[in-house]
Amino acid sequence: MIVLLLLLAPLSGLATRPGAIADGAAFRPVPDLQAGYRLLYEQRFLAAREQFARWSRKNPDDPFGEVSLAASYLFEEFYRQGIMTSEYFLDDERFLRGIDGKPDARRLISFHDALARAEQAANRRLEKDPSDAEALFALTLAAGMRSNALSILEKKHFDGLRQIKAANAYAERLLAVRPDAADAWLALGSANYIIGSLSGTVRFFLWFGGFHGDRDLGMRQLGKTASGGRYLRPYAKIMLALAARREGQEELARRLLKELTREFPSSSLFAREYARAAPAIPRVPR
């Protein structure tokens, strides 16, 4: 069972709230991080990590740097495993079961180490201010990405579900203090869509554990991030496009994938998925 809650690319953004206290890196454009995220979406993983690591060393109290570093490891593993592709999304067995084989062990260790450092920094901030939006955003992403790793890569689905619940709780707290944090809707939308894709019998039993899913609601929530998010906007677009293909909404999928190929022309991932979503050209009879 999967909840694809990962990557970040601050290439467009929301306006800072008038009169707000100075925002952390998660809520304002930071050139070094913007450069790193663009490298990430171009599948230049090592260069992206170097960018994130430099920024994190200069800003050790901000958990966003380590969250970004963790995201780079997870997205690279997803890329290597073919997770963010229509081949994976349109295969119900793989989509709900996880990858074939095992993930790269060293990459997974580095991912978990970066997550732990991010959570430590975020929890230190929450001890001083329980409404710290930067900390809540980092914890939302950390729980979501851990759910990804557990469910998709390690196939520990029950443990992944518990992390979904944690990610949703952090996202709701974040939206309570920052209603303009459109990126947080990705956590809620991903969980709703994935759980809503399970069989009725499985959803019935999950309901008793407090897990609810609704595919249509999930896609609407993903759409909020895809249209108004700052850091997760491109990721929400690829996920929404792949979900749209599952739902037979090919026009929506093509529009989103076309936008991604224009924004990231050097991304082989987006180019391939756009080509796969293109309508078949009818043969002209001879």
Coordinates of C-alpha atoms in Angstrom, one line a residue:
M1 CA 0.0 0.0 0.0
I2 CA 1.5 3.3 -0.9
V3 CA 1.2 6.9 -0.2
L4 CA 3.4 8.9 -2.6
L5 CA 4.3 11.9 -0.6
L6 CA 7.7 13.1 -1.5
L7 CA 9.5 15.6 -3.6
L8 CA 9.8 19.2 -3.6
A9 CA 10.6 21.9 -6.2
P10 CA 10.2 25.5 -5.1
L11 CA 10.0 26.9 -8.6
S12 CA 6.8 28.9 -8.1
G13 CA 5.3 30.0 -4.8
L14 CA 2.7 31.5 -2.6
A15 CA 2.9 35.1 -1.4
T16 CA 4.2 35.6 2.1
R17 CA 1.4 36.5 4.5
P18 CA 1.2 40.3 5.2
G19 CA 2.6 41.1 8.6
A20 CA 3.8 37.5 9.2
I21 CA 6.8 36.6 11.2
A22 CA 9.8 35.9 9.0
D23 CA 9.1 32.6 7.2
G24 CA 11.4 29.6 7.3
A25 CA 12.9 28.2 4.2
A26 CA 9.8 26.0 3.5
F27 CA 7.7 29.1 3.1
R28 CA 9.9 31.4 1.1
P29 CA 12.1 31.1 -2.0
V30 CA 15.7 30.2 -1.2
P31 CA 18.0 30.3 -4.3
D32 CA 20.3 27.5 -3.2
L33 CA 17.3 25.2 -2.4
Q34 CA 15.6 26.2 -5.7
A35 CA 18.7 25.1 -7.6
G36 CA 18.8 21.8 -5.7
Y37 CA 15.2 21.0 -6.4
R38 CA 15.5 21.7 -10.0
L39 CA 18.5 19.3 -10.2
L40 CA 16.4 16.8 -8.4
Y41 CA 13.6 17.0 -10.9
E42 CA 16.1 16.7 -13.7
Q43 CA 17.2 13.4 -12.2
R44 CA 20.6 14.8 -11.3
F45 CA 20.6 13.3 -7.9
L46 CA 24.2 13.6 -6.8
A47 CA 24.4 17.3 -7.7
A48 CA 21.1 17.9 -5.9
R49 CA 22.3 16.2 -2.8
E50 CA 25.5 18.3 -2.8
Q51 CA 23.4 21.4 -3.0
F52 CA 21.1 20.4 -0.1
A53 CA 24.0 19.2 2.1
R54 CA 25.8 22.6 1.7
W55 CA 22.7 24.5 2.6
S56 CA 21.9 22.2 5.6
R57 CA 25.5 22.7 7.0
K58 CA 24.9 26.4 6.9
N59 CA 21.5 26.1 8.5
P60 CA 21.7 23.3 11.0
D61 CA 18.6 24.5 13.0
D62 CA 16.3 24.3 10.0
P63 CA 15.0 20.8 9.3
F64 CA 14.1 21.6 5.8
G65 CA 17.6 21.0 4.5
E66 CA 17.7 17.4 5.9
V67 CA 14.2 16.7 4.7
S68 CA 15.3 17.8 1.2
L69 CA 18.4 15.5 1.5
A70 CA 16.2 12.6 2.5
A71 CA 13.9 13.3 -0.5
S72 CA 16.8 13.1 -2.9
Y73 CA 17.6 9.6 -1.8
L74 CA 14.0 8.4 -1.9
F75 CA 13.3 10.0 -5.2
E76 CA 16.4 8.4 -6.7
E77 CA 15.3 5.0 -5.5
F78 CA 11.8 5.6 -6.9
Y79 CA 13.4 6.6 -10.2
R80 CA 15.6 3.5 -10.3
Q81 CA 12.7 1.2 -9.4
G82 CA 10.3 2.8 -11.9
I83 CA 7.8 3.9 -9.3
M84 CA 6.7 7.2 -10.8
T85 CA 5.7 5.7 -14.1
S86 CA 2.4 4.7 -15.8
E87 CA 3.7 1.1 -16.0
Y88 CA 3.7 1.0 -12.2
F89 CA 0.6 3.0 -11.5
L90 CA -1.5 1.1 -14.1
D91 CA -0.5 -2.2 -12.7
D92 CA -3.0 -2.7 -9.8
E93 CA -0.9 -5.5 -8.2
R94 CA 2.3 -3.6 -8.1
F95 CA 0.6 -0.3 -7.3
L96 CA -0.9 -1.7 -4.1
R97 CA 1.8 -4.3 -3.2
G98 CA 5.1 -2.5 -3.8
I99 CA 8.3 -3.1 -5.8
D100 CA 9.6 -6.4 -7.0
G101 CA 12.9 -7.2 -5.4
K102 CA 14.7 -5.1 -2.8
P103 CA 15.8 -1.5 -2.7
D104 CA 19.4 -0.3 -2.6
A105 CA 20.5 -0.9 1.0
R106 CA 23.0 1.9 1.3
R107 CA 20.7 4.4 -0.3
L108 CA 17.9 3.4 2.2
I109 CA 20.3 3.8 5.1
S110 CA 21.3 7.3 4.0
F111 CA 17.6 8.2 3.5
H112 CA 16.7 7.1 7.1
D113 CA 19.7 8.9 8.6
A114 CA 18.7 12.2 6.9
L115 CA 15.1 11.7 8.1
A116 CA 16.2 11.2 11.7
R117 CA 18.3 14.4 11.6
A118 CA 15.3 16.3 10.2
E119 CA 12.9 15.0 12.8
Q120 CA 15.3 15.8 15.6
A121 CA 15.7 19.4 14.4
A122 CA 11.9 19.8 13.9
N123 CA 11.1 18.4 17.3
R124 CA 13.5 20.8 19.0
R125 CA 11.7 23.7 17.3
L126 CA 8.3 22.3 18.4
E127 CA 9.5 22.2 22.0
K128 CA 9.9 26.0 21.8
D129 CA 6.8 26.6 19.7
P130 CA 4.1 23.9 19.1
S131 CA 2.8 25.9 16.2
D132 CA 6.2 26.2 14.4
A133 CA 5.1 25.9 10.7
E134 CA 8.6 25.0 9.5
A135 CA 8.8 22.1 11.9
L136 CA 5.3 20.9 11.2
F137 CA 6.0 21.0 7.4
A138 CA 9.2 19.0 7.9
L139 CA 7.4 16.4 10.0
T140 CA 4.6 16.1 7.5
L141 CA 7.1 15.3 4.8
A142 CA 9.2 13.0 7.0
A143 CA 6.2 10.9 8.0
G144 CA 5.0 10.7 4.4
M145 CA 8.4 9.8 3.0
R146 CA 8.9 7.1 5.7
S147 CA 5.5 5.7 4.7
N148 CA 6.7 5.6 1.1
A149 CA 9.8 3.6 2.0
L150 CA 8.0 1.2 4.3
S151 CA 5.1 0.5 2.0
I152 CA 6.6 0.7 -1.5
L153 CA 10.2 -0.3 -1.0
E154 CA 10.2 -2.5 2.1
K155 CA 6.6 -3.8 1.8
K156 CA 5.8 -3.3 5.5
H157 CA 2.3 -2.1 4.8
F158 CA 0.9 -1.9 8.3
D159 CA 3.9 0.2 9.4
G160 CA 3.4 2.4 6.4
L161 CA -0.2 2.9 7.3
R162 CA 0.7 4.2 10.7
Q163 CA 3.1 6.7 9.1
I164 CA 0.2 7.8 6.8
K165 CA -1.8 8.6 9.9
A166 CA 1.1 10.6 11.4
A167 CA 1.6 12.5 8.1
N168 CA -2.1 13.4 8.0
A169 CA -2.1 14.6 11.6
Y170 CA 0.9 16.9 11.0
A171 CA -0.6 18.2 7.8
E172 CA -3.8 19.1 9.6
R173 CA -1.9 20.9 12.3
L174 CA 0.2 22.8 9.6
L175 CA -2.9 23.9 7.7
A176 CA -4.5 25.2 11.0
V177 CA -1.6 27.6 11.4
R178 CA -0.7 28.1 7.8
P179 CA -3.9 27.8 5.6
D180 CA -1.8 29.0 2.7
A181 CA 0.5 25.9 2.9
A182 CA -0.9 24.3 -0.2
D183 CA 1.8 21.7 -0.2
A184 CA 0.3 20.1 2.8
W185 CA -2.7 18.9 0.8
L186 CA -0.4 16.4 -0.9
A187 CA -0.3 14.4 2.3
L188 CA -4.1 14.3 2.6
G189 CA -4.7 13.7 -1.1
S190 CA -2.2 10.9 -1.4
A191 CA -3.6 9.0 1.5
N192 CA -7.2 9.5 0.4
Y193 CA -6.4 8.3 -3.2
I194 CA -4.3 5.3 -2.3
I195 CA -6.6 4.0 0.5
G196 CA -9.6 4.7 -1.7
S197 CA -8.0 2.5 -4.4
L198 CA -8.1 -0.6 -2.1
S199 CA -10.8 -3.2 -2.4
G200 CA -14.0 -2.6 -0.5
T201 CA -13.2 -5.5 2.0
V202 CA -9.8 -4.0 2.9
R203 CA -11.3 -0.5 3.3
F204 CA -14.0 -1.9 5.6
F205 CA -11.4 -3.3 8.0
L206 CA -9.2 -0.2 7.7
W207 CA -12.2 1.9 8.6
F208 CA -12.2 0.4 12.1
G209 CA -8.6 1.5 12.5
G210 CA -9.4 5.1 11.6
F211 CA -8.2 4.9 8.0
H212 CA -10.5 6.4 5.4
G213 CA -10.1 6.8 1.7
D214 CA -11.9 8.5 -1.2
R215 CA -10.3 8.5 -4.6
D216 CA -12.3 11.6 -5.9
L217 CA -11.5 13.6 -2.8
G218 CA -7.9 12.6 -3.0
M219 CA -7.6 13.8 -6.6
R220 CA -9.2 17.2 -5.7
Q221 CA -6.8 17.6 -2.8
L222 CA -3.8 16.7 -5.0
G223 CA -5.1 19.3 -7.4
K224 CA -4.7 22.0 -4.7
T225 CA -1.0 21.3 -4.4
A226 CA -0.6 20.8 -8.2
S227 CA -2.1 24.3 -8.8
G228 CA -1.0 26.3 -5.7
G229 CA 1.9 24.5 -4.1
R230 CA 5.4 25.8 -3.8
Y231 CA 7.7 22.9 -3.0
L232 CA 5.5 19.9 -3.9
R233 CA 3.8 21.4 -6.9
P234 CA 5.7 19.4 -9.6
Y235 CA 5.5 16.2 -7.6
A236 CA 1.8 16.6 -7.1
K237 CA 1.4 17.1 -10.9
I238 CA 3.1 13.9 -11.8
M239 CA 1.2 12.0 -9.1
L240 CA -2.1 13.5 -10.2
A241 CA -1.3 12.8 -13.8
L242 CA -0.6 9.2 -13.1
A243 CA -3.8 8.9 -11.0
A244 CA -5.7 10.5 -13.8
R245 CA -4.5 7.8 -16.1
R246 CA -5.7 5.2 -13.7
E247 CA -9.1 6.8 -13.7
G248 CA -9.3 7.1 -17.5
Q249 CA -8.9 10.9 -17.4
E250 CA -6.4 11.0 -20.2
E251 CA -6.9 14.7 -21.1
L252 CA -6.1 15.8 -17.6
A253 CA -3.0 13.5 -17.6
R254 CA -1.7 14.9 -20.9
R255 CA -2.2 18.5 -19.8
L256 CA -0.3 18.0 -16.6
L257 CA 2.5 16.0 -18.2
K258 CA 2.8 18.6 -21.0
E259 CA 3.3 21.3 -18.3
L260 CA 6.0 19.3 -16.6
T261 CA 7.9 18.6 -19.8
R262 CA 7.9 22.4 -20.6
E263 CA 9.1 23.3 -17.1
F264 CA 11.7 20.5 -17.0
P265 CA 12.7 19.9 -20.6
S266 CA 15.8 17.9 -19.6
S267 CA 13.8 15.4 -17.4
S268 CA 13.7 12.0 -19.1
L269 CA 11.0 10.9 -16.7
F270 CA 8.5 13.5 -17.6
A271 CA 9.2 13.3 -21.3
R272 CA 8.7 9.5 -21.3
E273 CA 5.4 9.7 -19.4
Y274 CA 4.1 12.5 -21.7
A275 CA 4.9 10.3 -24.7
R276 CA 3.1 7.3 -23.2
A277 CA 0.0 9.5 -22.5
A278 CA -0.1 10.8 -26.1
P279 CA -3.2 9.6 -28.0
A280 CA -2.6 6.8 -30.5
I281 CA -2.4 8.0 -34.1
P282 CA -5.0 6.0 -36.1
R283 CA -3.7 4.1 -39.0
V284 CA -4.9 5.3 -42.4
P285 CA -6.2 2.3 -44.4
R286 CA -4.4 1.7 -47.7

